[in-house]
PDB file of C-alpha atoms and ligand atoms in Angstrom:
ATOM      1  CA  UNK A   1     101.508 157.083 -65.646  1.00 36.00           C
ATOM      2  CA  UNK A   2      99.725 155.829 -68.719  1.00 36.00           C
ATOM      3  CA  UNK A   3     100.147 155.771 -72.416  1.00 35.00           C
ATOM      4  CA  UNK A   4      96.983 155.204 -74.381  1.00 34.00           C
ATOM      5  CA  UNK A   5      97.690 154.193 -77.954  1.00 32.00           C
ATOM      6  CA  UNK A   6     100.444 156.759 -78.403  1.00 35.00           C
ATOM      7  CA  UNK A   7      98.831 159.310 -76.153  1.00 35.00           C
ATOM      8  CA  UNK A   8     100.447 159.862 -72.815  1.00 38.00           C
ATOM      9  CA  UNK A   9      98.037 160.541 -70.031  1.00 38.00           C
ATOM     10  CA  UNK A  10      99.799 161.794 -67.018  1.00 42.00           C
ATOM     11  CA  UNK A  11      99.465 163.191 -63.591  1.00 42.00           C
ATOM     12  CA  UNK A  12      96.236 161.552 -62.433  1.00 44.00           C
ATOM     13  CA  UNK A  13      97.481 162.225 -58.958  1.00 45.00           C
ATOM     14  CA  UNK A  14     100.059 164.923 -58.475  1.00 45.00           C
ATOM     15  CA  UNK A  15     101.227 167.420 -55.973  1.00 42.00           C
ATOM     16  CA  UNK A  16      99.845 170.764 -57.025  1.00 41.00           C
ATOM     17  CA  UNK A  17     102.089 173.750 -56.874  1.00 39.00           C
ATOM     18  CA  UNK A  18     103.419 174.078 -53.371  1.00 37.00           C
ATOM     19  CA  UNK A  19     101.802 177.476 -53.206  1.00 37.00           C
ATOM     20  CA  UNK A  20      98.491 175.645 -53.056  1.00 35.00           C
ATOM     21  CA  UNK A  21      99.877 173.002 -50.704  1.00 36.00           C
ATOM     22  CA  UNK A  22      97.858 170.013 -51.685  1.00 40.00           C
ATOM     23  CA  UNK A  23      98.353 166.621 -53.167  1.00 42.00           C
ATOM     24  CA  UNK A  24      95.193 166.101 -55.086  1.00 45.00           C
ATOM     25  CA  UNK A  25      93.533 164.082 -57.765  1.00 48.00           C
ATOM     26  CA  UNK A  26      93.627 165.824 -61.086  1.00 46.00           C
ATOM     27  CA  UNK A  27      90.415 166.004 -63.102  1.00 47.00           C
ATOM     28  CA  UNK A  28      90.327 164.202 -66.438  1.00 48.00           C
ATOM     29  CA  UNK A  29      90.349 167.504 -68.360  1.00 45.00           C
ATOM     30  CA  UNK A  30      93.646 168.453 -66.739  1.00 44.00           C
ATOM     31  CA  UNK A  31      95.464 165.237 -67.633  1.00 44.00           C
ATOM     32  CA  UNK A  32      98.392 166.018 -69.797  1.00 41.00           C
ATOM     33  CA  UNK A  33      98.166 164.531 -73.250  1.00 39.00           C
ATOM     34  CA  UNK A  34     100.997 164.132 -75.693  1.00 40.00           C
ATOM     35  CA  UNK A  35      99.964 163.221 -79.181  1.00 37.00           C
ATOM     36  CA  UNK A  36     101.507 162.733 -82.599  1.00 37.00           C
ATOM     37  CA  UNK A  37     104.532 160.734 -83.536  1.00 34.00           C
ATOM     38  CA  UNK A  38     108.185 161.402 -84.096  1.00 34.00           C
ATOM     39  CA  UNK A  39     111.224 159.399 -85.046  1.00 35.00           C
ATOM     40  CA  UNK A  40     112.789 157.029 -82.541  1.00 35.00           C
ATOM     41  CA  UNK A  41     115.068 159.037 -80.330  1.00 36.00           C
ATOM     42  CA  UNK A  42     117.297 156.240 -79.117  1.00 41.00           C
ATOM     43  CA  UNK A  43     120.059 156.018 -81.667  1.00 41.00           C
ATOM     44  CA  UNK A  44     122.952 153.651 -82.212  1.00 46.00           C
ATOM     45  CA  UNK A  45     125.331 155.730 -80.129  1.00 48.00           C
ATOM     46  CA  UNK A  46     123.113 155.447 -77.066  1.00 48.00           C
ATOM     47  CA  UNK A  47     122.687 151.748 -77.670  1.00 46.00           C
ATOM     48  CA  UNK A  48     126.436 151.365 -77.656  1.00 48.00           C
ATOM     49  CA  UNK A  49     126.815 153.439 -74.526  1.00 48.00           C
ATOM     50  CA  UNK A  50     124.055 151.449 -72.882  1.00 49.00           C
ATOM     51  CA  UNK A  51     125.925 148.255 -73.571  1.00 47.00           C
ATOM     52  CA  UNK A  52     128.655 149.303 -71.204  1.00 47.00           C
ATOM     53  CA  UNK A  53     126.310 150.429 -68.498  1.00 47.00           C
ATOM     54  CA  UNK A  54     124.781 147.374 -66.995  1.00 43.00           C
ATOM     55  CA  UNK A  55     124.909 143.645 -67.035  1.00 41.00           C
ATOM     56  CA  UNK A  56     121.285 143.549 -65.884  1.00 45.00           C
ATOM     57  CA  UNK A  57     119.217 140.934 -67.765  1.00 44.00           C
ATOM     58  CA  UNK A  58     121.405 141.237 -70.776  1.00 46.00           C
ATOM     59  CA  UNK A  59     119.731 140.153 -73.941  1.00 49.00           C
ATOM     60  CA  UNK A  60     121.776 140.965 -76.984  1.00 47.00           C
ATOM     61  CA  UNK A  61     120.080 140.747 -80.332  1.00 51.00           C
ATOM     62  CA  UNK A  62     121.832 138.071 -82.434  1.00 50.00           C
ATOM     63  CA  UNK A  63     121.305 140.135 -85.565  1.00 53.00           C
ATOM     64  CA  UNK A  64     122.598 143.524 -84.393  1.00 53.00           C
ATOM     65  CA  UNK A  65     124.721 142.539 -81.382  1.00 49.00           C
ATOM     66  CA  UNK A  66     123.186 145.502 -79.561  1.00 54.00           C
ATOM     67  CA  UNK A  67     121.818 145.568 -76.043  1.00 63.00           C
ATOM     68  CA  UNK A  68     118.305 146.977 -76.013  1.00 75.00           C
ATOM     69  CA  UNK A  69     117.813 150.103 -73.885  1.00 84.00           C
ATOM     70  CA  UNK A  70     114.697 148.429 -72.490  1.00 89.00           C
ATOM     71  CA  UNK A  71     116.127 144.984 -71.765  1.00 86.00           C
ATOM     72  CA  UNK A  72     114.894 143.754 -68.397  1.00 89.00           C
ATOM     73  CA  UNK A  73     112.498 146.653 -67.868  1.00 94.00           C
ATOM     74  CA  UNK A  74     109.439 145.759 -69.933  1.00 95.00           C
ATOM     75  CA  UNK A  75     106.943 143.279 -68.553  1.00 95.00           C
ATOM     76  CA  UNK A  76     103.542 142.105 -69.681  1.00 95.00           C
ATOM     77  CA  UNK A  77     101.019 143.490 -67.198  1.00 95.00           C
ATOM     78  CA  UNK A  78      98.943 140.301 -67.241  1.00 94.00           C
ATOM     79  CA  UNK A  79     101.349 137.338 -67.300  1.00 94.00           C
ATOM     80  CA  UNK A  80     104.348 139.192 -65.838  1.00 93.00           C
ATOM     81  CA  UNK A  81     106.763 137.832 -68.447  1.00 94.00           C
ATOM     82  CA  UNK A  82     109.216 139.873 -70.482  1.00 93.00           C
ATOM     83  CA  UNK A  83     108.210 141.700 -73.639  1.00 94.00           C
ATOM     84  CA  UNK A  84     110.049 140.730 -76.854  1.00 92.00           C
ATOM     85  CA  UNK A  85     111.256 143.207 -79.435  1.00 91.00           C
ATOM     86  CA  UNK A  86     109.997 142.727 -82.998  1.00 91.00           C
ATOM     87  CA  UNK A  87     110.000 144.781 -86.148  1.00 91.00           C
ATOM     88  CA  UNK A  88     107.453 145.200 -88.878  1.00 91.00           C
ATOM     89  CA  UNK A  89     106.719 147.411 -91.887  1.00 91.00           C
ATOM     90  CA  UNK A  90     103.734 149.743 -92.141  1.00 87.00           C
ATOM     91  CA  UNK A  91     101.567 150.432 -95.225  1.00 89.00           C
ATOM     92  CA  UNK A  92     103.896 153.188 -96.424  1.00 90.00           C
ATOM     93  CA  UNK A  93     106.803 150.744 -96.352  1.00 90.00           C
ATOM     94  CA  UNK A  94     108.494 152.230 -93.275  1.00 90.00           C
ATOM     95  CA  UNK A  95     110.032 149.842 -90.811  1.00 92.00           C
ATOM     96  CA  UNK A  96     109.044 150.200 -87.159  1.00 92.00           C
ATOM     97  CA  UNK A  97     109.892 148.364 -83.973  1.00 92.00           C
ATOM     98  CA  UNK A  98     107.457 147.166 -81.359  1.00 93.00           C
ATOM     99  CA  UNK A  99     107.250 144.994 -78.271  1.00 94.00           C
ATOM    100  CA  UNK A 100     105.035 141.971 -77.750  1.00 94.00           C
ATOM    101  CA  UNK A 101     104.297 139.643 -74.807  1.00 95.00           C
ATOM    102  CA  UNK A 102     106.783 136.743 -74.890  1.00 93.00           C
ATOM    103  CA  UNK A 103     104.193 134.275 -73.597  1.00 92.00           C
ATOM    104  CA  UNK A 104     101.879 135.126 -76.493  1.00 92.00           C
ATOM    105  CA  UNK A 105     104.670 135.035 -79.049  1.00 86.00           C
ATOM    106  CA  UNK A 106     106.671 132.020 -77.906  1.00 86.00           C
ATOM    107  CA  UNK A 107     104.431 129.829 -75.771  1.00 85.00           C
ATOM    108  CA  UNK A 108     100.731 129.950 -76.471  1.00 82.00           C
ATOM    109  CA  UNK A 109      98.167 132.331 -77.916  1.00 84.00           C
ATOM    110  CA  UNK A 110      95.796 130.946 -75.273  1.00 86.00           C
ATOM    111  CA  UNK A 111      97.991 131.769 -72.267  1.00 89.00           C
ATOM    112  CA  UNK A 112      98.194 135.519 -72.924  1.00 94.00           C
ATOM    113  CA  UNK A 113      97.272 138.234 -75.435  1.00 92.00           C
ATOM    114  CA  UNK A 114      99.540 140.392 -77.638  1.00 91.00           C
ATOM    115  CA  UNK A 115     100.095 143.473 -75.443  1.00 93.00           C
ATOM    116  CA  UNK A 116     101.866 145.165 -78.351  1.00 93.00           C
ATOM    117  CA  UNK A 117     103.332 148.648 -78.048  1.00 94.00           C
ATOM    118  CA  UNK A 118     105.319 150.591 -80.638  1.00 93.00           C
ATOM    119  CA  UNK A 119     108.802 151.532 -79.478  1.00 91.00           C
ATOM    120  CA  UNK A 120     108.374 155.207 -80.359  1.00 91.00           C
ATOM    121  CA  UNK A 121     105.147 155.453 -78.353  1.00 92.00           C
ATOM    122  CA  UNK A 122     106.816 153.727 -75.449  1.00 93.00           C
ATOM    123  CA  UNK A 123     109.754 156.151 -75.536  1.00 93.00           C
ATOM    124  CA  UNK A 124     107.531 159.219 -75.646  1.00 92.00           C
ATOM    125  CA  UNK A 125     105.337 158.004 -72.822  1.00 92.00           C
ATOM    126  CA  UNK A 126     108.240 157.052 -70.564  1.00 94.00           C
ATOM    127  CA  UNK A 127     110.087 160.311 -71.218  1.00 94.00           C
ATOM    128  CA  UNK A 128     107.011 162.378 -70.374  1.00 91.00           C
ATOM    129  CA  UNK A 129     106.270 160.252 -67.323  1.00 93.00           C
ATOM    130  CA  UNK A 130     109.808 160.684 -65.991  1.00 95.00           C
ATOM    131  CA  UNK A 131     109.663 164.467 -66.371  1.00 94.00           C
ATOM    132  CA  UNK A 132     106.293 164.696 -64.624  1.00 93.00           C
ATOM    133  CA  UNK A 133     107.448 162.376 -61.875  1.00 94.00           C
ATOM    134  CA  UNK A 134     110.459 164.640 -61.308  1.00 95.00           C
ATOM    135  CA  UNK A 135     108.135 167.674 -61.036  1.00 94.00           C
ATOM    136  CA  UNK A 136     106.039 165.807 -58.491  1.00 93.00           C
ATOM    137  CA  UNK A 137     109.130 164.966 -56.428  1.00 93.00           C
ATOM    138  CA  UNK A 138     110.394 168.550 -56.493  1.00 92.00           C
ATOM    139  CA  UNK A 139     106.987 169.856 -55.332  1.00 91.00           C
ATOM    140  CA  UNK A 140     106.838 167.185 -52.656  1.00 90.00           C
ATOM    141  CA  UNK A 141     110.298 168.030 -51.365  1.00 89.00           C
ATOM    142  CA  UNK A 142     109.421 171.716 -51.255  1.00 88.00           C
ATOM    143  CA  UNK A 143     106.320 170.976 -49.162  1.00 86.00           C
ATOM    144  CA  UNK A 144     108.317 168.820 -46.756  1.00 85.00           C
ATOM    145  CA  UNK A 145     110.839 171.653 -46.394  1.00 83.00           C
ATOM    146  CA  UNK A 146     108.073 174.138 -45.600  1.00 83.00           C
ATOM    147  CA  UNK A 147     106.665 171.802 -42.962  1.00 80.00           C
ATOM    148  CA  UNK A 148     110.076 171.272 -41.394  1.00 79.00           C
ATOM    149  CA  UNK A 149     110.706 175.013 -41.326  1.00 77.00           C
ATOM    150  CA  UNK A 150     107.434 175.655 -39.537  1.00 77.00           C
ATOM    151  CA  UNK A 151     106.828 175.056 -35.860  1.00 70.00           C
ATOM    152  CA  UNK A 152     103.703 173.057 -36.577  1.00 67.00           C
ATOM    153  CA  UNK A 153     105.421 169.716 -36.892  1.00 63.00           C
ATOM    154  CA  UNK A 154     107.283 170.225 -33.603  1.00 69.00           C
ATOM    155  CA  UNK A 155     104.164 171.394 -31.779  1.00 72.00           C
ATOM    156  CA  UNK A 156     102.203 168.382 -32.967  1.00 71.00           C
ATOM    157  CA  UNK A 157     104.782 165.817 -31.972  1.00 74.00           C
ATOM    158  CA  UNK A 158     105.426 167.616 -28.656  1.00 78.00           C
ATOM    159  CA  UNK A 159     101.709 167.486 -27.860  1.00 81.00           C
ATOM    160  CA  UNK A 160     101.588 163.767 -28.500  1.00 83.00           C
ATOM    161  CA  UNK A 161     104.791 163.307 -26.476  1.00 86.00           C
ATOM    162  CA  UNK A 162     103.208 165.146 -23.517  1.00 88.00           C
ATOM    163  CA  UNK A 163     100.151 162.898 -23.614  1.00 90.00           C
ATOM    164  CA  UNK A 164     102.424 159.831 -23.664  1.00 92.00           C
ATOM    165  CA  UNK A 165     104.300 161.116 -20.574  1.00 93.00           C
ATOM    166  CA  UNK A 166     101.005 161.743 -18.759  1.00 93.00           C
ATOM    167  CA  UNK A 167      99.861 158.196 -19.492  1.00 94.00           C
ATOM    168  CA  UNK A 168     103.189 156.770 -18.283  1.00 95.00           C
ATOM    169  CA  UNK A 169     102.831 158.739 -15.023  1.00 95.00           C
ATOM    170  CA  UNK A 170      99.359 157.303 -14.581  1.00 94.00           C
ATOM    171  CA  UNK A 171     100.766 153.785 -14.985  1.00 95.00           C
ATOM    172  CA  UNK A 172     103.352 154.369 -12.217  1.00 95.00           C
ATOM    173  CA  UNK A 173     100.621 155.759  -9.963  1.00 94.00           C
ATOM    174  CA  UNK A 174      98.394 152.715 -10.454  1.00 94.00           C
ATOM    175  CA  UNK A 175     101.379 150.382  -9.981  1.00 94.00           C
ATOM    176  CA  UNK A 176     101.987 151.999  -6.602  1.00 93.00           C
ATOM    177  CA  UNK A 177      98.324 151.549  -5.625  1.00 92.00           C
ATOM    178  CA  UNK A 178      98.655 147.907  -6.581  1.00 92.00           C
ATOM    179  CA  UNK A 179     101.690 147.470  -4.311  1.00 91.00           C
ATOM    180  CA  UNK A 180      99.961 148.970  -1.247  1.00 92.00           C
ATOM    181  CA  UNK A 181      96.844 146.906  -1.943  1.00 92.00           C
ATOM    182  CA  UNK A 182      98.544 143.725  -0.773  1.00 91.00           C
ATOM    183  CA  UNK A 183      99.599 145.380   2.481  1.00 91.00           C
ATOM    184  CA  UNK A 184      96.034 146.650   2.989  1.00 92.00           C
ATOM    185  CA  UNK A 185      94.778 143.095   2.774  1.00 91.00           C
ATOM    186  CA  UNK A 186      97.479 141.758   5.121  1.00 91.00           C
ATOM    187  CA  UNK A 187      96.637 144.511   7.619  1.00 91.00           C
ATOM    188  CA  UNK A 188      93.006 143.465   7.263  1.00 89.00           C
ATOM    189  CA  UNK A 189      91.998 146.918   6.039  1.00 90.00           C
ATOM    190  CA  UNK A 190      90.264 145.197   3.120  1.00 91.00           C
ATOM    191  CA  UNK A 191      88.794 141.722   2.575  1.00 92.00           C
ATOM    192  CA  UNK A 192      90.328 139.086   0.309  1.00 93.00           C
ATOM    193  CA  UNK A 193      87.504 139.587  -2.220  1.00 93.00           C
ATOM    194  CA  UNK A 194      88.090 143.337  -2.220  1.00 93.00           C
ATOM    195  CA  UNK A 195      91.802 142.730  -2.659  1.00 94.00           C
ATOM    196  CA  UNK A 196      91.221 140.472  -5.696  1.00 94.00           C
ATOM    197  CA  UNK A 197      88.652 142.839  -7.180  1.00 94.00           C
ATOM    198  CA  UNK A 198      90.939 145.896  -6.950  1.00 94.00           C
ATOM    199  CA  UNK A 199      93.945 143.961  -8.130  1.00 94.00           C
ATOM    200  CA  UNK A 200      92.056 142.936 -11.284  1.00 95.00           C
ATOM    201  CA  UNK A 201      90.854 146.504 -11.858  1.00 95.00           C
ATOM    202  CA  UNK A 202      94.359 147.959 -11.540  1.00 95.00           C
ATOM    203  CA  UNK A 203      95.776 145.362 -13.903  1.00 95.00           C
ATOM    204  CA  UNK A 204      93.104 146.151 -16.496  1.00 96.00           C
ATOM    205  CA  UNK A 205      93.758 149.889 -16.170  1.00 95.00           C
ATOM    206  CA  UNK A 206      97.494 149.424 -16.696  1.00 96.00           C
ATOM    207  CA  UNK A 207      96.922 147.221 -19.744  1.00 96.00           C
ATOM    208  CA  UNK A 208      94.549 149.802 -21.266  1.00 95.00           C
ATOM    209  CA  UNK A 209      97.060 152.614 -20.716  1.00 95.00           C
ATOM    210  CA  UNK A 210      99.863 150.564 -22.273  1.00 95.00           C
ATOM    211  CA  UNK A 211      97.742 150.040 -25.388  1.00 94.00           C
ATOM    212  CA  UNK A 212      96.973 153.780 -25.513  1.00 92.00           C
ATOM    213  CA  UNK A 213     100.681 154.587 -25.383  1.00 93.00           C
ATOM    214  CA  UNK A 214     101.407 152.176 -28.217  1.00 92.00           C
ATOM    215  CA  UNK A 215      98.824 153.921 -30.437  1.00 89.00           C
ATOM    216  CA  UNK A 216     100.205 157.348 -29.494  1.00 88.00           C
ATOM    217  CA  UNK A 217     103.759 156.320 -30.325  1.00 87.00           C
ATOM    218  CA  UNK A 218     102.684 155.262 -33.806  1.00 83.00           C
ATOM    219  CA  UNK A 219     100.835 158.575 -34.098  1.00 80.00           C
ATOM    220  CA  UNK A 220     103.932 160.489 -33.047  1.00 79.00           C
ATOM    221  CA  UNK A 221     106.031 158.877 -35.768  1.00 76.00           C
ATOM    222  CA  UNK A 222     103.635 160.226 -38.385  1.00 71.00           C
ATOM    223  CA  UNK A 223     104.644 163.754 -37.457  1.00 69.00           C
ATOM    224  CA  UNK A 224     108.311 163.068 -37.879  1.00 70.00           C
ATOM    225  CA  UNK A 225     110.433 162.196 -40.861  1.00 68.00           C
ATOM    226  CA  UNK A 226     113.583 160.458 -39.800  1.00 55.00           C
ATOM    227  CA  UNK A 227     116.710 161.729 -41.545  1.00 51.00           C
ATOM    228  CA  UNK A 228     114.604 164.446 -43.066  1.00 52.00           C
ATOM    229  CA  UNK A 229     117.603 166.248 -44.497  1.00 52.00           C
ATOM    230  CA  UNK A 230     118.553 163.177 -46.496  1.00 59.00           C
ATOM    231  CA  UNK A 231     116.833 163.090 -49.825  1.00 80.00           C
ATOM    232  CA  UNK A 232     119.571 161.828 -52.114  1.00 85.00           C
ATOM    233  CA  UNK A 233     116.915 159.808 -53.844  1.00 89.00           C
ATOM    234  CA  UNK A 234     115.122 162.999 -54.929  1.00 92.00           C
ATOM    235  CA  UNK A 235     118.464 164.446 -56.006  1.00 91.00           C
ATOM    236  CA  UNK A 236     118.969 161.427 -58.225  1.00 92.00           C
ATOM    237  CA  UNK A 237     115.746 162.297 -60.073  1.00 95.00           C
ATOM    238  CA  UNK A 238     116.325 166.051 -60.044  1.00 93.00           C
ATOM    239  CA  UNK A 239     119.603 165.613 -61.935  1.00 93.00           C
ATOM    240  CA  UNK A 240     117.582 164.292 -64.886  1.00 94.00           C
ATOM    241  CA  UNK A 241     115.083 167.191 -64.940  1.00 93.00           C
ATOM    242  CA  UNK A 242     114.230 168.285 -68.465  1.00 92.00           C
ATOM    243  CA  UNK A 243     115.697 165.247 -70.210  1.00 93.00           C
ATOM    244  CA  UNK A 244     114.700 164.913 -73.836  1.00 93.00           C
ATOM    245  CA  UNK A 245     116.367 161.584 -74.527  1.00 92.00           C
ATOM    246  CA  UNK A 246     116.250 158.259 -72.801  1.00 92.00           C
ATOM    247  CA  UNK A 247     119.198 156.036 -72.181  1.00 91.00           C
ATOM    248  CA  UNK A 248     119.688 152.766 -70.405  1.00 90.00           C
ATOM    249  CA  UNK A 249     121.572 154.444 -67.556  1.00 90.00           C
ATOM    250  CA  UNK A 250     118.633 156.782 -66.935  1.00 93.00           C
ATOM    251  CA  UNK A 251     116.224 153.837 -66.811  1.00 94.00           C
ATOM    252  CA  UNK A 252     118.520 151.973 -64.416  1.00 92.00           C
ATOM    253  CA  UNK A 253     118.818 155.062 -62.248  1.00 92.00           C
ATOM    254  CA  UNK A 254     115.101 155.890 -61.979  1.00 95.00           C
ATOM    255  CA  UNK A 255     112.890 152.967 -62.912  1.00 95.00           C
ATOM    256  CA  UNK A 256     112.245 149.490 -61.510  1.00 94.00           C
ATOM    257  CA  UNK A 257     109.839 148.183 -64.086  1.00 94.00           C
ATOM    258  CA  UNK A 258     107.451 149.167 -66.865  1.00 95.00           C
ATOM    259  CA  UNK A 259     104.255 147.128 -67.229  1.00 95.00           C
ATOM    260  CA  UNK A 260     102.506 147.064 -70.589  1.00 94.00           C
ATOM    261  CA  UNK A 261      98.760 146.476 -70.628  1.00 93.00           C
ATOM    262  CA  UNK A 262      96.774 144.853 -73.414  1.00 92.00           C
ATOM    263  CA  UNK A 263      95.309 148.217 -74.544  1.00 89.00           C
ATOM    264  CA  UNK A 264      98.772 149.800 -74.806  1.00 86.00           C
ATOM    265  CA  UNK A 265      98.641 151.630 -71.467  1.00 88.00           C
ATOM    266  CA  UNK A 266     101.817 151.505 -69.472  1.00 91.00           C
ATOM    267  CA  UNK A 267     102.356 151.599 -65.727  1.00 92.00           C
ATOM    268  CA  UNK A 268     105.767 152.662 -64.493  1.00 94.00           C
ATOM    269  CA  UNK A 269     107.121 151.505 -61.177  1.00 94.00           C
ATOM    270  CA  UNK A 270     109.635 154.183 -60.254  1.00 95.00           C
ATOM    271  CA  UNK A 271     112.477 153.631 -57.842  1.00 94.00           C
ATOM    272  CA  UNK A 272     112.035 154.894 -54.251  1.00 93.00           C
ATOM    273  CA  UNK A 273     108.228 154.630 -54.311  1.00 92.00           C
ATOM    274  CA  UNK A 274     108.178 153.744 -50.615  1.00 89.00           C
ATOM    275  CA  UNK A 275     110.116 156.905 -49.791  1.00 88.00           C
ATOM    276  CA  UNK A 276     107.731 158.987 -51.862  1.00 91.00           C
ATOM    277  CA  UNK A 277     104.752 157.391 -50.122  1.00 90.00           C
ATOM    278  CA  UNK A 278     106.307 158.233 -46.759  1.00 86.00           C
ATOM    279  CA  UNK A 279     106.838 161.849 -47.834  1.00 88.00           C
ATOM    280  CA  UNK A 280     103.255 162.168 -49.094  1.00 89.00           C
ATOM    281  CA  UNK A 281     101.910 160.693 -45.853  1.00 86.00           C
ATOM    282  CA  UNK A 282     104.086 163.089 -43.907  1.00 84.00           C
ATOM    283  CA  UNK A 283     102.621 166.010 -45.873  1.00 85.00           C
ATOM    284  CA  UNK A 284      99.114 164.674 -45.281  1.00 85.00           C
ATOM    285  CA  UNK A 285      99.608 164.434 -41.505  1.00 82.00           C
ATOM    286  CA  UNK A 286     101.287 167.814 -41.293  1.00 79.00           C
ATOM    287  CA  UNK A 287      99.276 169.747 -43.850  1.00 78.00           C
ATOM    288  CA  UNK A 288      98.117 172.012 -41.018  1.00 76.00           C
ATOM    289  CA  UNK A 289     101.595 173.557 -41.160  1.00 72.00           C
ATOM    290  CA  UNK A 290     101.116 174.516 -44.806  1.00 73.00           C
ATOM    291  CA  UNK A 291      97.664 175.960 -44.124  1.00 70.00           C
ATOM    292  CA  UNK A 292      99.086 178.041 -41.282  1.00 61.00           C
ATOM    293  CA  UNK A 293     101.740 179.409 -43.613  1.00 54.00           C
ATOM    294  CA  UNK A 294      99.124 180.459 -46.158  1.00 53.00           C
ATOM    295  CA  UNK A 295      97.205 182.388 -43.507  1.00 53.00           C
ATOM    296  CA  UNK A 296     100.387 184.090 -42.335  1.00 50.00           C
ATOM    297  CA  UNK A 297     101.201 185.409 -45.816  1.00 44.00           C
TER     298      UNK A 297
HETATM  299 ZN1  LIG B 301     101.547 138.313 -71.317  1.00 51.10          ZN
END
């Protein structure tokens, strides 16, 4: 999710249409670009509404007594400190607002650089990024549904489960051998050296099997999504699909943090990134199910 000097570059990695069933890297030519400028879309009414919404990192401008929509969300990508809002006038005499690294502005020009970004560019980039992120989530959810509706996922995890059971049976078998070994020695069927040698071998075998089972259990989890019907977090995003205006409540709902880089790029940390990662991994491990579906069509 980037914004390069007023140009939003999006979707470097996205889930392609679920008909194609792949999460893939998107070539540079396919990146979505949004250019041009338009008037700030966050008006006074939204500012006022935003004021009621959250007490999070409240910083009220002394001059306007308004809570910024972005308060607590914008951070300098290099020093990690908050960005400060400033205003300036361009050559044509029009006033515009921008953000600047607070370390650079308040502390020292040596400790950090400007990291400036115009508010209108920021708004455009974030709005576009949110909409594309929502599309990605909807595609992802659709793929997960297809996997869950296919037998593939069940077959895979059943196969792994069967191997685990076989290994556990082998452990009980070897444990029984180990028990009779002692009796064999006492009955003088085997020598003490033989007894010790076999005992060591059996113990090593059991340890190796236990490690195998541990690996298989991790493997098995990859084919399962716990609480797979629960995706309230996707619903939370879906509700905002097609938004054309930003508000503080939308930011609070969907975004953890927005990092501004020195060249004006932004990186958005969306909420529920761990869940998304888990879903994408799930799709990766179970993509065989999607390929099977394509063949069946
Ligand atoms: Zn900084």
